[in-house]
């Protein structure tokens, strides 16, 4: 799936709380995002290590 396809990010890849991403000038909500939790760090580091071998 393409990176910008919303289906790529469902279900959300992180387990922390969701928060609103806002436009500072207007206060409008642009999107929602999920904060990483401590439990997300190990899997993220492993995924980065595995991916690095493909492009380095």
Coordinates of C-alpha atoms in Angstrom, one line a residue:
X1 CA 0.0 0.0 0.0
X2 CA 1.2 3.5 -0.7
X3 CA 2.5 5.5 2.3
X4 CA -0.2 8.2 2.0
X5 CA -3.1 5.7 1.7
X6 CA -5.0 6.0 5.0
X7 CA -5.5 2.2 5.0
X8 CA -1.7 1.8 5.5
X9 CA -2.1 3.2 9.0
X10 CA -5.1 1.2 10.1
X11 CA -5.1 -0.2 12.7
X12 CA -2.8 2.4 14.2
X13 CA 0.7 1.1 14.5
X14 CA 1.3 2.6 18.0
X15 CA -0.4 1.7 21.3
X16 CA -0.2 5.1 23.1
X17 CA -3.0 7.7 23.4
X18 CA -4.4 9.5 20.4
X19 CA -4.1 13.3 20.2
X20 CA -5.2 16.0 17.8
X21 CA -2.7 17.6 15.3
X22 CA -3.8 21.3 15.0
X23 CA -3.0 24.2 12.7
X24 CA -1.4 26.8 15.1
X25 CA -2.7 29.8 13.3
X26 CA -6.4 28.7 13.2
X27 CA -6.6 26.0 15.9
X28 CA -8.3 23.8 13.3
X29 CA -7.7 20.0 13.7
X30 CA -5.8 18.7 10.8
X31 CA -5.5 15.1 11.8
X32 CA -5.2 12.7 14.7
X33 CA -2.0 10.9 15.6
X34 CA -1.0 8.3 18.2
X35 CA 1.8 8.7 20.6
X36 CA 4.3 5.9 21.0
X37 CA 4.4 4.1 24.3
X38 CA 7.4 2.4 25.9
X39 CA 6.0 -0.9 24.5
X40 CA 6.4 0.4 21.0
X41 CA 10.1 1.1 21.2
X42 CA 11.4 -2.5 20.9
X43 CA 9.3 -3.4 17.8
X44 CA 10.1 0.0 16.2
X45 CA 13.8 -0.5 16.7
X46 CA 13.6 -4.1 15.3
X47 CA 11.7 -2.9 12.2
X48 CA 14.2 -0.1 11.6
X49 CA 17.1 -2.6 11.9
X50 CA 15.5 -5.0 9.4
X51 CA 14.6 -2.2 7.0
X52 CA 18.1 -0.7 7.1
X53 CA 19.6 -3.8 5.6
X54 CA 17.5 -3.3 2.5
X55 CA 18.6 0.2 1.7
X56 CA 22.1 0.5 3.1

